[in-house]
Coordinates of C-alpha atoms in Angstrom, one line a residue:
Chain D
M1 CA -51.3 -12.2 -17.8
T2 CA -47.8 -13.8 -17.6
K3 CA -44.9 -11.4 -17.3
E4 CA -41.5 -11.6 -18.9
L5 CA -39.0 -13.3 -16.6
L6 CA -35.9 -13.9 -18.7
R7 CA -34.7 -12.5 -22.0
F8 CA -31.7 -13.5 -24.1
H9 CA -30.9 -10.7 -26.6
T10 CA -28.6 -11.7 -29.4
V11 CA -26.5 -13.8 -27.1
T12 CA -23.3 -15.3 -28.4
K13 CA -21.0 -17.6 -26.5
T14 CA -17.6 -18.5 -27.7
F15 CA -15.0 -20.8 -26.1
V16 CA -11.4 -20.0 -26.9
S17 CA -8.8 -22.8 -26.6
G18 CA -5.4 -21.8 -27.8
Q19 CA -5.6 -20.6 -31.4
S20 CA -9.0 -22.2 -32.0
Q21 CA -12.4 -20.6 -31.3
L22 CA -15.6 -22.6 -30.8
V23 CA -18.9 -20.8 -31.2
I24 CA -21.5 -22.5 -29.0
L25 CA -24.4 -20.0 -29.2
E26 CA -24.8 -17.3 -31.9
D27 CA -27.1 -14.3 -31.9
L28 CA -29.6 -16.2 -29.8
D29 CA -32.9 -14.5 -28.9
F30 CA -35.1 -16.1 -26.3
V31 CA -37.8 -15.0 -23.9
L32 CA -39.1 -17.0 -20.9
Y33 CA -42.3 -16.0 -19.3
S34 CA -43.2 -16.4 -15.7
G35 CA -45.2 -19.5 -14.7
T36 CA -44.3 -21.5 -17.8
S37 CA -42.2 -24.6 -18.1
V38 CA -39.7 -24.8 -20.9
A39 CA -37.6 -27.8 -22.0
I40 CA -34.6 -27.5 -24.2
T41 CA -33.4 -30.5 -26.1
G42 CA -30.6 -31.0 -28.6
K43 CA -27.5 -33.1 -29.3
S44 CA -24.7 -33.5 -26.9
G45 CA -22.3 -30.5 -27.2
S46 CA -24.9 -28.3 -28.8
G47 CA -24.7 -25.8 -26.0
K48 CA -27.8 -26.6 -23.9
S49 CA -25.9 -26.5 -20.5
T50 CA -24.1 -23.4 -21.5
L51 CA -27.4 -21.7 -22.2
L52 CA -28.7 -22.7 -18.8
N53 CA -25.5 -21.5 -17.1
I54 CA -25.8 -18.1 -18.7
A55 CA -29.5 -18.0 -17.8
G56 CA -28.6 -18.6 -14.2
G57 CA -25.8 -16.2 -14.0
L58 CA -23.2 -18.9 -13.6
D59 CA -21.5 -18.0 -16.9
K60 CA -21.3 -14.8 -19.0
P61 CA -22.1 -14.4 -22.7
S62 CA -19.3 -13.4 -25.0
A63 CA -21.6 -11.0 -26.7
G64 CA -25.2 -9.9 -26.3
S65 CA -27.1 -9.5 -23.1
V66 CA -29.3 -11.4 -20.7
S67 CA -31.9 -9.7 -18.5
F68 CA -34.0 -11.0 -15.7
L69 CA -37.1 -9.2 -14.6
G70 CA -35.8 -6.3 -16.7
R71 CA -32.4 -6.1 -15.0
E72 CA -29.4 -6.8 -17.2
L73 CA -27.2 -9.5 -15.5
G74 CA -24.0 -8.3 -17.2
A75 CA -24.3 -5.0 -15.2
L76 CA -24.4 -6.7 -11.8
N77 CA -21.4 -6.9 -9.6
D78 CA -20.4 -10.1 -7.7
K79 CA -22.5 -9.2 -4.7
E80 CA -25.6 -8.4 -6.8
L81 CA -25.1 -11.4 -9.0
S82 CA -24.7 -13.7 -6.0
A83 CA -27.9 -12.3 -4.4
F84 CA -29.6 -12.8 -7.8
R85 CA -28.7 -16.4 -7.9
N86 CA -29.6 -16.9 -4.3
R87 CA -33.1 -15.3 -4.4
H88 CA -34.3 -15.8 -8.0
I89 CA -32.7 -19.0 -9.2
G90 CA -32.9 -22.6 -8.0
F91 CA -30.4 -25.0 -9.6
V92 CA -30.8 -28.7 -10.1
F93 CA -27.7 -30.2 -11.7
Q94 CA -27.4 -33.4 -13.6
S95 CA -25.1 -35.1 -11.1
H96 CA -27.1 -34.3 -8.0
I97 CA -24.3 -32.1 -6.6
L98 CA -24.5 -31.8 -2.9
L99 CA -22.1 -30.7 -0.1
D100 CA -20.5 -33.9 1.0
D101 CA -19.9 -32.8 4.6
F102 CA -23.5 -31.7 5.3
T103 CA -26.6 -33.7 6.0
A104 CA -29.6 -33.7 3.7
L105 CA -31.3 -31.2 6.0
E106 CA -28.3 -28.9 6.1
N107 CA -27.8 -29.1 2.4
V108 CA -31.3 -27.8 1.8
C109 CA -30.8 -25.1 4.5
V110 CA -27.6 -23.7 2.9
P111 CA -29.2 -21.3 0.4
A112 CA -31.6 -20.0 3.0
L113 CA -28.7 -19.4 5.5
I114 CA -26.7 -17.6 2.8
R115 CA -29.7 -15.4 2.2
G116 CA -29.6 -14.6 5.9
A117 CA -32.6 -16.5 7.1
R118 CA -32.9 -17.5 10.8
Q119 CA -31.6 -21.0 11.4
A120 CA -35.0 -22.1 12.8
D121 CA -36.9 -20.7 9.8
A122 CA -34.5 -22.3 7.4
V123 CA -34.8 -25.7 9.1
K124 CA -38.6 -25.5 9.2
R125 CA -38.8 -24.8 5.5
A126 CA -36.2 -27.4 4.6
K127 CA -38.1 -30.0 6.7
E128 CA -41.4 -29.2 4.9
L129 CA -39.7 -29.6 1.5
L130 CA -37.9 -32.8 2.4
D131 CA -41.1 -34.2 3.9
R132 CA -42.9 -33.4 0.7
V133 CA -40.4 -35.3 -1.4
G134 CA -40.6 -38.3 1.0
L135 CA -37.3 -37.8 2.7
S136 CA -38.4 -37.0 6.2
D137 CA -36.6 -40.1 7.5
R138 CA -33.4 -39.1 5.8
L139 CA -32.9 -35.7 7.3
Q140 CA -29.6 -36.5 9.1
H141 CA -28.1 -38.6 6.3
R142 CA -25.1 -37.4 4.5
P143 CA -25.1 -37.6 0.6
Q144 CA -22.8 -40.7 0.7
K145 CA -25.6 -42.5 2.5
L146 CA -28.3 -41.6 0.0
S147 CA -29.2 -43.2 -3.3
G148 CA -28.9 -41.3 -6.6
G149 CA -32.7 -40.6 -6.7
E150 CA -32.7 -39.4 -3.0
R151 CA -29.8 -37.1 -3.6
Q152 CA -31.6 -35.6 -6.6
R153 CA -34.7 -35.0 -4.4
V154 CA -32.5 -33.2 -1.9
A155 CA -31.1 -31.1 -4.7
I156 CA -34.7 -30.2 -5.8
C157 CA -35.6 -29.2 -2.2
R158 CA -32.4 -27.1 -2.1
A159 CA -33.4 -25.4 -5.4
L160 CA -36.8 -24.6 -3.9
V161 CA -35.9 -23.5 -0.3
N162 CA -35.7 -19.8 -1.1
A163 CA -38.8 -19.9 -3.2
P164 CA -37.0 -18.7 -6.3
D165 CA -38.8 -17.4 -9.5
L166 CA -37.0 -19.7 -11.8
I167 CA -35.9 -23.4 -11.4
I168 CA -33.1 -24.3 -13.8
A169 CA -32.6 -28.0 -14.2
D170 CA -29.8 -29.5 -16.3
E171 CA -30.7 -33.0 -17.2
P172 CA -32.1 -33.7 -13.8
T173 CA -32.7 -37.4 -14.6
G174 CA -29.5 -37.9 -16.6
S175 CA -27.6 -39.9 -14.1
L176 CA -30.5 -41.9 -12.7
D177 CA -32.0 -45.3 -13.5
E178 CA -35.4 -45.6 -15.2
E179 CA -37.4 -46.1 -12.0
S180 CA -35.8 -43.2 -10.2
S181 CA -36.0 -41.0 -13.3
S182 CA -39.8 -41.4 -13.5
G183 CA -40.2 -40.4 -9.9
I184 CA -38.0 -37.4 -10.2
E185 CA -39.8 -36.2 -13.4
T186 CA -43.1 -36.3 -11.7
L187 CA -41.8 -34.7 -8.6
L188 CA -40.1 -31.9 -10.4
T189 CA -42.9 -30.9 -12.7
D190 CA -45.6 -31.3 -10.0
I191 CA -43.7 -29.4 -7.4
V192 CA -42.9 -26.6 -9.8
R193 CA -46.5 -26.4 -10.9
E194 CA -47.8 -26.4 -7.3
E195 CA -45.4 -23.8 -6.2
G196 CA -46.2 -21.7 -9.2
K197 CA -42.6 -21.5 -10.4
T198 CA -41.1 -21.2 -13.8
L199 CA -39.0 -24.1 -15.0
L200 CA -36.2 -24.0 -17.6
M201 CA -34.9 -27.5 -18.2
V202 CA -32.4 -29.2 -20.4
T203 CA -33.3 -32.8 -21.1
H204 CA -32.7 -35.7 -23.5
D205 CA -35.7 -37.4 -22.1
T206 CA -38.7 -36.9 -24.5
Q207 CA -41.2 -38.1 -21.8
L208 CA -39.9 -35.4 -19.4
A209 CA -39.9 -32.8 -22.1
S210 CA -43.5 -33.6 -23.0
R211 CA -44.6 -32.5 -19.5
C212 CA -43.4 -28.9 -20.3
S213 CA -45.5 -26.2 -21.9
T214 CA -42.9 -25.4 -24.5
V215 CA -40.1 -27.5 -26.0
Y216 CA -37.2 -26.0 -27.9
L217 CA -34.6 -27.7 -29.9
L218 CA -31.1 -26.2 -29.8
H219 CA -29.7 -26.7 -33.2
N220 CA -27.0 -24.9 -35.2
R221 CA -26.4 -22.5 -32.2
T222 CA -30.0 -21.2 -32.2
L223 CA -33.3 -22.3 -30.7
Q224 CA -36.2 -23.6 -32.7
E225 CA -39.6 -24.2 -31.0
M226 CA -41.0 -27.7 -31.5
E227 CA -44.6 -28.4 -32.1
Chain S
M1 CA -21.8 -17.8 12.4
F2 CA -22.8 -19.7 9.3
T3 CA -19.4 -18.9 7.7
L4 CA -17.6 -20.2 10.9
K5 CA -19.7 -23.4 10.9
L6 CA -18.8 -24.0 7.3
A7 CA -15.1 -23.3 8.0
W8 CA -15.1 -25.8 10.9
R9 CA -16.8 -28.5 8.8
Y10 CA -14.4 -27.9 5.9
A11 CA -11.4 -28.1 8.3
F12 CA -12.5 -31.4 9.7
S13 CA -14.5 -32.9 6.9
R14 CA -15.7 -36.4 7.5
S15 CA -14.7 -37.2 4.0
N16 CA -11.5 -39.2 4.7
R17 CA -9.5 -37.7 1.8
H18 CA -10.1 -34.2 3.1
R19 CA -9.7 -35.0 6.8
S20 CA -6.4 -36.7 6.3
A21 CA -5.2 -33.7 4.3
T22 CA -6.2 -31.4 7.1
I23 CA -4.5 -33.5 9.7
V24 CA -1.3 -33.8 7.7
I25 CA -1.2 -30.0 7.2
M26 CA -1.9 -29.3 10.8
L27 CA 0.8 -31.7 11.9
G28 CA 3.2 -30.1 9.4
I29 CA 2.6 -26.7 11.0
A30 CA 2.9 -28.2 14.5
V31 CA 6.3 -29.9 13.7
G32 CA 7.6 -26.7 12.0
M33 CA 6.6 -24.6 15.0
L34 CA 8.1 -27.2 17.4
A35 CA 11.4 -27.2 15.5
I36 CA 11.6 -23.5 15.4
I37 CA 10.8 -23.1 19.1
I38 CA 13.3 -25.8 20.2
M39 CA 16.0 -24.3 18.0
L40 CA 15.4 -20.8 19.2
S41 CA 15.0 -21.6 22.9
L42 CA 18.1 -23.7 22.9
M43 CA 20.1 -21.0 21.3
N44 CA 18.6 -18.4 23.6
R45 CA 19.6 -20.4 26.7
L46 CA 23.1 -21.1 25.4
Q47 CA 23.6 -17.5 24.7
S48 CA 22.2 -16.2 27.9
D49 CA 24.2 -18.8 29.9
L50 CA 27.4 -17.7 28.1
L51 CA 26.7 -14.1 28.7
D52 CA 25.8 -14.7 32.3
Q53 CA 29.0 -16.6 32.9
V54 CA 31.0 -13.8 31.2
K55 CA 29.3 -11.1 33.2
S56 CA 29.7 -13.0 36.5
I57 CA 33.1 -14.6 36.2
E58 CA 35.1 -12.9 33.6
S59 CA 34.4 -9.2 33.8
F60 CA 31.8 -8.3 36.5
H61 CA 29.1 -6.0 35.3
V62 CA 31.3 -2.9 35.5
Q63 CA 35.0 -2.4 35.9
V64 CA 36.5 0.7 37.4
T65 CA 40.3 1.5 37.2
F66 CA 42.4 4.5 38.1
P67 CA 45.4 6.0 36.4
A68 CA 48.7 4.6 37.7
N69 CA 50.3 8.0 37.9
E70 CA 47.6 9.7 39.8
S71 CA 48.4 10.7 43.4
D72 CA 45.4 9.8 45.4
A73 CA 45.2 9.6 49.2
R74 CA 42.1 7.4 49.2
T75 CA 42.6 3.8 50.4
V76 CA 41.2 0.7 48.8
D77 CA 38.6 0.6 51.5
D78 CA 37.6 4.2 50.9
I79 CA 37.1 3.5 47.2
V80 CA 35.1 0.3 47.8
A81 CA 32.9 2.2 50.3
A82 CA 32.2 5.0 47.8
L83 CA 31.5 2.7 45.0
R84 CA 29.2 0.5 47.1
G85 CA 27.3 3.7 48.1
T86 CA 26.4 4.4 44.4
P87 CA 22.7 3.7 43.6
G88 CA 22.3 0.5 41.6
V89 CA 25.6 -1.1 42.8
A90 CA 25.0 -4.4 44.6
Q91 CA 28.6 -5.4 45.4
V92 CA 32.2 -4.3 44.9
Y93 CA 35.2 -6.5 44.8
P94 CA 38.7 -5.1 44.4
Q95 CA 41.0 -7.4 42.4
V96 CA 44.1 -7.6 40.2
N97 CA 44.3 -9.4 37.0
T98 CA 47.8 -10.2 35.9
Q99 CA 49.9 -12.6 34.0
V100 CA 52.1 -14.9 36.0
L101 CA 54.6 -17.7 35.4
I102 CA 53.7 -20.6 37.6
Q103 CA 55.8 -23.6 38.5
N104 CA 55.0 -26.8 40.4
P105 CA 58.3 -28.0 41.9
A106 CA 56.7 -31.3 43.0
T107 CA 56.2 -32.2 39.3
N108 CA 58.6 -29.8 37.8
R109 CA 55.8 -28.5 35.5
S110 CA 55.4 -24.9 34.6
T111 CA 53.0 -22.8 32.6
T112 CA 51.9 -19.2 32.2
A113 CA 48.5 -18.3 33.7
R114 CA 46.3 -15.5 34.5
L115 CA 46.3 -14.7 38.2
R116 CA 43.2 -13.1 39.7
I117 CA 44.0 -11.7 43.0
I118 CA 40.8 -11.0 44.7
D119 CA 39.3 -10.3 48.1
S120 CA 38.5 -13.6 49.7
S121 CA 35.1 -12.3 50.6
I122 CA 33.9 -13.0 47.1
W123 CA 33.8 -16.7 47.9
K124 CA 31.8 -16.2 51.1
T125 CA 29.1 -13.8 50.0
E126 CA 26.2 -14.4 47.7
N127 CA 27.1 -13.0 44.3
P128 CA 27.2 -14.0 40.6
F129 CA 30.8 -15.1 40.9
S130 CA 30.3 -17.5 43.9
D131 CA 27.0 -18.7 42.4
R132 CA 28.8 -19.9 39.2
T133 CA 32.1 -21.1 40.7
H134 CA 32.0 -24.5 42.3
M135 CA 34.8 -25.9 44.4
V136 CA 35.5 -29.4 43.1
R137 CA 38.2 -30.2 45.6
G138 CA 39.7 -28.5 48.7
S139 CA 38.6 -25.1 50.1
Y140 CA 38.5 -21.4 49.3
P141 CA 42.0 -19.8 49.2
T142 CA 43.1 -18.1 52.4
P143 CA 46.1 -15.7 52.5
L144 CA 49.0 -17.1 50.5
H145 CA 47.0 -20.1 49.3
I146 CA 45.6 -20.4 45.7
A147 CA 42.7 -22.1 44.1
T148 CA 43.1 -23.1 40.4
G149 CA 40.7 -24.0 37.6
T150 CA 40.3 -27.7 37.0
A151 CA 42.0 -27.7 33.6
L152 CA 45.0 -25.7 35.0
A153 CA 45.4 -28.1 37.9
T154 CA 45.5 -31.0 35.5
K155 CA 48.1 -29.1 33.3
L156 CA 50.4 -28.6 36.4
S157 CA 49.6 -32.1 37.9
L158 CA 48.7 -30.1 41.0
A159 CA 47.8 -31.9 44.3
L160 CA 46.2 -30.1 47.2
G161 CA 48.9 -28.9 49.6
D162 CA 51.6 -28.6 46.8
S163 CA 53.8 -25.5 47.3
I164 CA 54.1 -23.7 44.0
N165 CA 56.2 -20.8 42.8
M166 CA 54.5 -17.8 41.2
T167 CA 56.5 -15.1 39.4
V168 CA 54.6 -11.9 39.2
L169 CA 55.4 -8.3 38.1
G170 CA 56.0 -6.2 41.2
A171 CA 54.8 -2.7 42.0
G172 CA 56.1 0.4 40.2
K173 CA 55.7 2.3 37.0
T174 CA 55.3 0.2 33.9
V175 CA 58.9 0.7 32.8
V176 CA 60.4 -0.4 36.1
L177 CA 58.2 -3.3 36.9
A178 CA 60.3 -6.0 38.5
P179 CA 59.4 -9.7 38.7
T180 CA 58.9 -11.2 42.1
T181 CA 58.6 -14.8 43.0
I182 CA 56.1 -15.8 45.6
A183 CA 55.6 -19.2 47.1
V184 CA 52.0 -20.2 47.6
T185 CA 50.2 -23.4 48.6
A186 CA 47.4 -25.0 46.5
S187 CA 44.3 -25.2 48.6
G188 CA 41.5 -25.9 46.1
V189 CA 40.3 -26.7 42.6
F190 CA 37.3 -24.9 41.1
R191 CA 35.2 -25.3 38.0
T192 CA 33.1 -22.5 36.4
G193 CA 32.0 -24.1 33.1
L194 CA 33.9 -21.5 31.1
P195 CA 36.7 -23.6 29.5
E196 CA 38.9 -20.6 29.0
F197 CA 38.6 -19.5 32.6
D198 CA 39.1 -23.0 34.0
S199 CA 42.3 -23.6 32.0
S200 CA 44.1 -20.4 32.7
T201 CA 43.0 -18.9 36.0
L202 CA 44.4 -18.9 39.6
V203 CA 42.6 -17.2 42.4
T204 CA 44.2 -16.0 45.6
D205 CA 43.5 -13.6 48.4
L206 CA 44.2 -9.9 47.8
D207 CA 45.4 -8.6 51.2
P208 CA 48.9 -10.1 51.5
L209 CA 49.7 -9.3 47.9
V210 CA 48.6 -5.6 47.7
S211 CA 52.0 -4.3 48.7
T212 CA 53.8 -6.6 46.3
I213 CA 51.6 -5.9 43.3
G214 CA 50.8 -2.3 44.0
A215 CA 47.4 -0.7 44.9
K216 CA 47.3 1.3 41.6
R217 CA 46.9 -1.9 39.6
I218 CA 43.7 -2.8 41.5
M219 CA 40.6 -2.9 39.4
Y220 CA 37.3 -2.6 41.1
G221 CA 34.7 -5.2 39.9
L222 CA 31.1 -4.1 40.4
Y223 CA 28.0 -6.3 40.4
L224 CA 24.9 -4.2 39.8
E225 CA 21.3 -4.7 40.9
D226 CA 19.2 -6.7 38.5
G227 CA 17.5 -3.7 36.7
Y228 CA 20.8 -2.0 36.0
V229 CA 22.9 -4.9 34.4
D230 CA 21.9 -4.1 30.8
N231 CA 21.0 -0.5 31.5
S232 CA 23.9 0.9 33.5
K233 CA 24.1 4.5 32.1
Q234 CA 22.8 6.0 35.4
V235 CA 25.3 4.1 37.5
L236 CA 28.2 5.0 35.2
R237 CA 27.2 8.7 35.4
S238 CA 27.1 8.6 39.2
I239 CA 30.6 6.9 39.4
T240 CA 32.0 9.4 36.9
E241 CA 30.7 12.2 39.2
T242 CA 32.4 10.7 42.2
F243 CA 35.6 9.6 40.4
P244 CA 36.2 11.9 37.4
S245 CA 39.6 10.4 36.6
A246 CA 38.4 6.8 36.7
T247 CA 38.2 4.6 33.6
I248 CA 34.8 2.8 33.6
R249 CA 34.0 -0.1 31.3
T250 CA 30.9 -2.1 31.1
W251 CA 30.9 -5.9 30.6
Q252 CA 29.9 -5.3 27.0
Q253 CA 33.0 -3.1 26.4
V254 CA 35.3 -5.4 28.2
N255 CA 34.1 -8.4 26.2
S256 CA 33.5 -6.5 23.0
A257 CA 35.1 -9.1 20.7
F258 CA 33.2 -11.9 22.4
Y259 CA 30.0 -9.9 22.3
S260 CA 30.4 -9.1 18.6
A261 CA 31.0 -12.8 18.0
L262 CA 27.8 -13.6 19.9
T263 CA 25.9 -11.0 18.0
L264 CA 27.2 -12.4 14.7
E265 CA 26.1 -15.9 15.9
K266 CA 22.7 -14.6 16.7
V267 CA 22.4 -13.0 13.2
L268 CA 23.4 -16.4 11.7
M269 CA 20.9 -18.1 13.9
Y270 CA 18.1 -15.9 12.7
L271 CA 19.3 -16.5 9.1
F272 CA 19.1 -20.2 9.8
L273 CA 15.6 -19.7 11.3
F274 CA 14.6 -17.6 8.3
F275 CA 15.4 -20.5 6.0
M276 CA 13.5 -22.9 8.3
F277 CA 10.6 -20.4 8.1
I278 CA 10.9 -20.4 4.3
I279 CA 10.6 -24.2 4.2
L280 CA 7.6 -23.9 6.5
A281 CA 6.1 -21.2 4.2
V282 CA 6.5 -23.3 1.1
N283 CA 4.8 -26.2 2.9
M284 CA 2.0 -23.8 3.9
K285 CA 1.5 -22.6 0.4
N286 CA 1.3 -26.1 -1.0
A287 CA -1.1 -27.0 1.9
S288 CA -3.3 -24.1 1.1
S289 CA -3.4 -24.9 -2.6
R290 CA -4.3 -28.5 -1.7
L291 CA -7.1 -27.5 0.7
L292 CA -8.5 -25.2 -2.0
H293 CA -8.2 -27.8 -4.7
V294 CA -10.0 -30.5 -2.8
K295 CA -12.9 -28.2 -2.0
Q296 CA -13.1 -26.5 -5.4
R297 CA -16.2 -28.4 -6.3
E298 CA -18.0 -27.5 -3.1
L299 CA -16.9 -23.9 -3.5
A300 CA -18.6 -23.9 -6.9
I301 CA -21.8 -25.3 -5.3
L302 CA -21.8 -22.5 -2.7
R303 CA -21.3 -19.9 -5.5
A304 CA -24.1 -21.4 -7.5
V305 CA -26.5 -21.2 -4.6
G306 CA -25.7 -17.6 -3.9
A307 CA -22.5 -17.3 -1.9
Q308 CA -20.5 -14.2 -2.7
K309 CA -16.8 -14.5 -3.5
T310 CA -16.2 -12.7 -0.2
T311 CA -18.3 -15.2 1.7
A312 CA -16.6 -18.2 0.1
T313 CA -13.2 -16.5 0.8
K314 CA -14.2 -16.0 4.5
V315 CA -15.0 -19.7 4.7
F316 CA -11.6 -20.7 3.5
L317 CA -9.8 -18.1 5.6
G318 CA -11.7 -19.4 8.6
Q319 CA -10.7 -22.9 7.8
T320 CA -7.0 -21.7 7.5
I321 CA -7.3 -20.0 10.9
I322 CA -8.7 -23.1 12.5
I323 CA -6.0 -25.4 11.1
T324 CA -3.1 -23.0 11.6
V325 CA -4.1 -22.1 15.1
L326 CA -4.6 -25.7 16.1
G327 CA -1.3 -26.7 14.5
E328 CA 0.5 -23.8 16.2
T329 CA -1.0 -24.6 19.5
L330 CA 0.2 -28.2 19.2
G331 CA 3.6 -27.0 18.1
I332 CA 3.9 -24.6 21.0
I333 CA 2.8 -27.0 23.6
G334 CA 5.1 -29.7 22.1
G335 CA 8.0 -27.3 21.8
V336 CA 7.7 -26.0 25.4
Y337 CA 7.2 -29.5 26.8
L338 CA 10.1 -31.0 24.8
G339 CA 12.2 -28.0 25.6
K340 CA 11.6 -28.6 29.3
Y341 CA 13.0 -32.1 29.0
I342 CA 15.5 -31.5 26.2
G343 CA 18.4 -32.5 28.5
N344 CA 16.8 -35.9 29.0
V345 CA 16.3 -36.3 25.3
F346 CA 19.9 -35.5 24.5
S347 CA 21.0 -37.8 27.4
W348 CA 18.9 -40.6 26.0
L349 CA 20.4 -40.0 22.6
N350 CA 23.9 -40.1 24.1
S351 CA 23.1 -43.4 25.9
L352 CA 21.9 -44.7 22.5
Q353 CA 25.1 -43.7 20.9
Y354 CA 27.1 -45.1 23.8
L355 CA 25.3 -48.4 23.3
F356 CA 26.7 -48.7 19.8
T357 CA 30.0 -46.9 19.9
R358 CA 31.0 -47.2 23.6
R359 CA 31.8 -43.5 23.6
D360 CA 30.1 -40.5 25.0
N361 CA 29.1 -37.7 22.6
L362 CA 30.4 -34.5 24.2
L363 CA 27.8 -32.4 22.5
L364 CA 24.9 -34.7 23.6
A365 CA 26.4 -34.9 27.1
Y366 CA 26.2 -31.1 27.6
P367 CA 23.5 -30.2 30.1
F368 CA 21.3 -28.4 27.6
T369 CA 18.3 -26.3 28.8
T370 CA 16.0 -24.1 27.0
E371 CA 14.7 -20.5 27.4
V372 CA 11.4 -19.9 25.6
K373 CA 10.7 -16.2 25.1
A374 CA 6.9 -15.6 24.8
M375 CA 7.3 -12.6 22.5
E376 CA 9.5 -14.6 20.0
V377 CA 7.0 -17.5 20.0
A378 CA 4.1 -15.0 19.6
L379 CA 5.9 -13.3 16.7
I380 CA 6.6 -16.6 14.9
A381 CA 3.0 -17.8 15.5
I382 CA 1.6 -14.6 14.1
S383 CA 3.9 -14.7 11.1
V384 CA 2.9 -18.2 10.3
L385 CA -0.8 -17.3 10.6
V386 CA -0.4 -14.2 8.4
L387 CA 1.5 -16.2 5.8
S388 CA -1.2 -19.0 5.8
L389 CA -4.0 -16.4 5.5
G390 CA -2.0 -14.6 2.7
F391 CA -1.6 -17.8 0.7
T392 CA -5.2 -18.8 1.2
Y393 CA -6.4 -15.4 0.2
L394 CA -4.3 -15.4 -3.0
G395 CA -5.4 -18.9 -3.7
C396 CA -9.0 -17.9 -3.4
R397 CA -8.5 -14.9 -5.7
R398 CA -6.9 -17.1 -8.3
L399 CA -9.7 -19.6 -8.0
F400 CA -12.4 -17.0 -8.4
R401 CA -11.1 -15.9 -11.7
K402 CA -13.0 -19.0 -12.9
E403 CA -16.7 -19.0 -13.4
P404 CA -18.6 -21.3 -10.9
M405 CA -19.3 -23.9 -13.7
E406 CA -15.6 -24.1 -14.6
M407 CA -14.9 -24.8 -10.9
L408 CA -17.7 -27.3 -10.7
Y409 CA -16.3 -29.5 -13.5
H410 CA -12.6 -28.9 -12.8
D411 CA -11.9 -32.7 -12.4

């Protein structure tokens, strides 16, 4: 039986700019179960990325609450929230954001080292992951020397290095060409399935969305499940 | 360890934009430190040179005088022996300082001057006076011969061997002092480096003039041992016990006006340095903001993958320490090295000016040296480091008011 991993309870997110207020999410209820893969689609500016950021503890709701494995994220202090992100969440951003001054191998190691893993263990795990995504010959390359698809593969490995419960991917193929996109889609969904992880992903790509067990449409500030 | 590694990488990022920023900031700190060290060490040396000259030539370390109306059977030699026996006293020189009217019949020039009648032994023994007084022409004065300062000799158009007339106030109580004219021969010209001294002072031997001037007008100049020069309380107490009626004055008291002027100058110098420091601090604040700004995106990534605010702050504090300490080290090495050869630098600048103007620059021609005080340098270095860390810490705090995603997309 799958357990409840993430719950949004009447979450509202409002952005204030000067005198004007922009409501992005309103009284949103949403539950994510362990081992599932969920895609969220919707128009640009509909609040998909904001939803992911709140889910991953990178942003806070203006009202309502978010709980992860029963613990409310709003009650966590910086230390606890950082540890939560480090151990339970793996982020894959749209623009394959990596640390420019670090090699592919070091980029993958960073979350493990922050967790306090031994250098040798972190390197071993990072090498395994990079080998699995076909980058064993690119270990010592810096991001500037890698193609867009390669950088995104490094980002996927970084997201997985601490074996988190939830992988959050924000349009992971958004900045890639068609060929690279196809490879990343397969890699991401396969690796998440093989590792037994939960995937919460925002995408415009219908083909990628169709690989997920559930697809939601974010429309008018609320989520609607699509058939 | 991981934090330190990150800090080092961030300080010397291979990304050109960031590395050049780091190098510019480091050089800025180095140049600022170098300027402060040179400035401070030049002023230190100028001040200590002036004070040393004043102590050694103008006033000795301690002056002892006796009341004119006191009847005392002790001879000059007795008093010298008693003072010399006081712990902490290195040497004792009896002398008389008095105003004289001096005339050179050969050139018919005359002027007032300060006559220092002193035991001739001061020229022959090793002491601060003889160390700092250089005979330019002729020889030390023997009885009824005089040596004059360079500027005074020029004023009188004095040649060696000229016989000059010196009108001095004779022995007696103040109200009955009678002028006496003495003929003496110019035997030498000296230079001390103190313009005031060189332009107004004659030196002659004490013995033949004691009876004319009067023993009661003798002042005993004391040079103290090194450890007692600036801490002479114990010596003064011992002298007072031996000579209860004596008037004892230290070099600070004798030159109080000059000493106050130097103190004021030092305060102004520190004020000037303070403003230099403010300029350096503003640069450091801007540098710190710049370093944080260029790394904001990466900071957001670190936060997203689980780095706490404190961890990220430590990374940037580490980066600041690396850059500041390297900049300071460069500045200190450069400052000390340049200070060592500052005379050559000024001389070269003087030559350059001469090339264009055919004139020497008096200021640049001065034989400048520097005196670097380790404690002062350490204090400045620590202050710069603390300021840098403070600015970085405040910058991080301001930055962390943003959520990681705001930082990530700040561009």
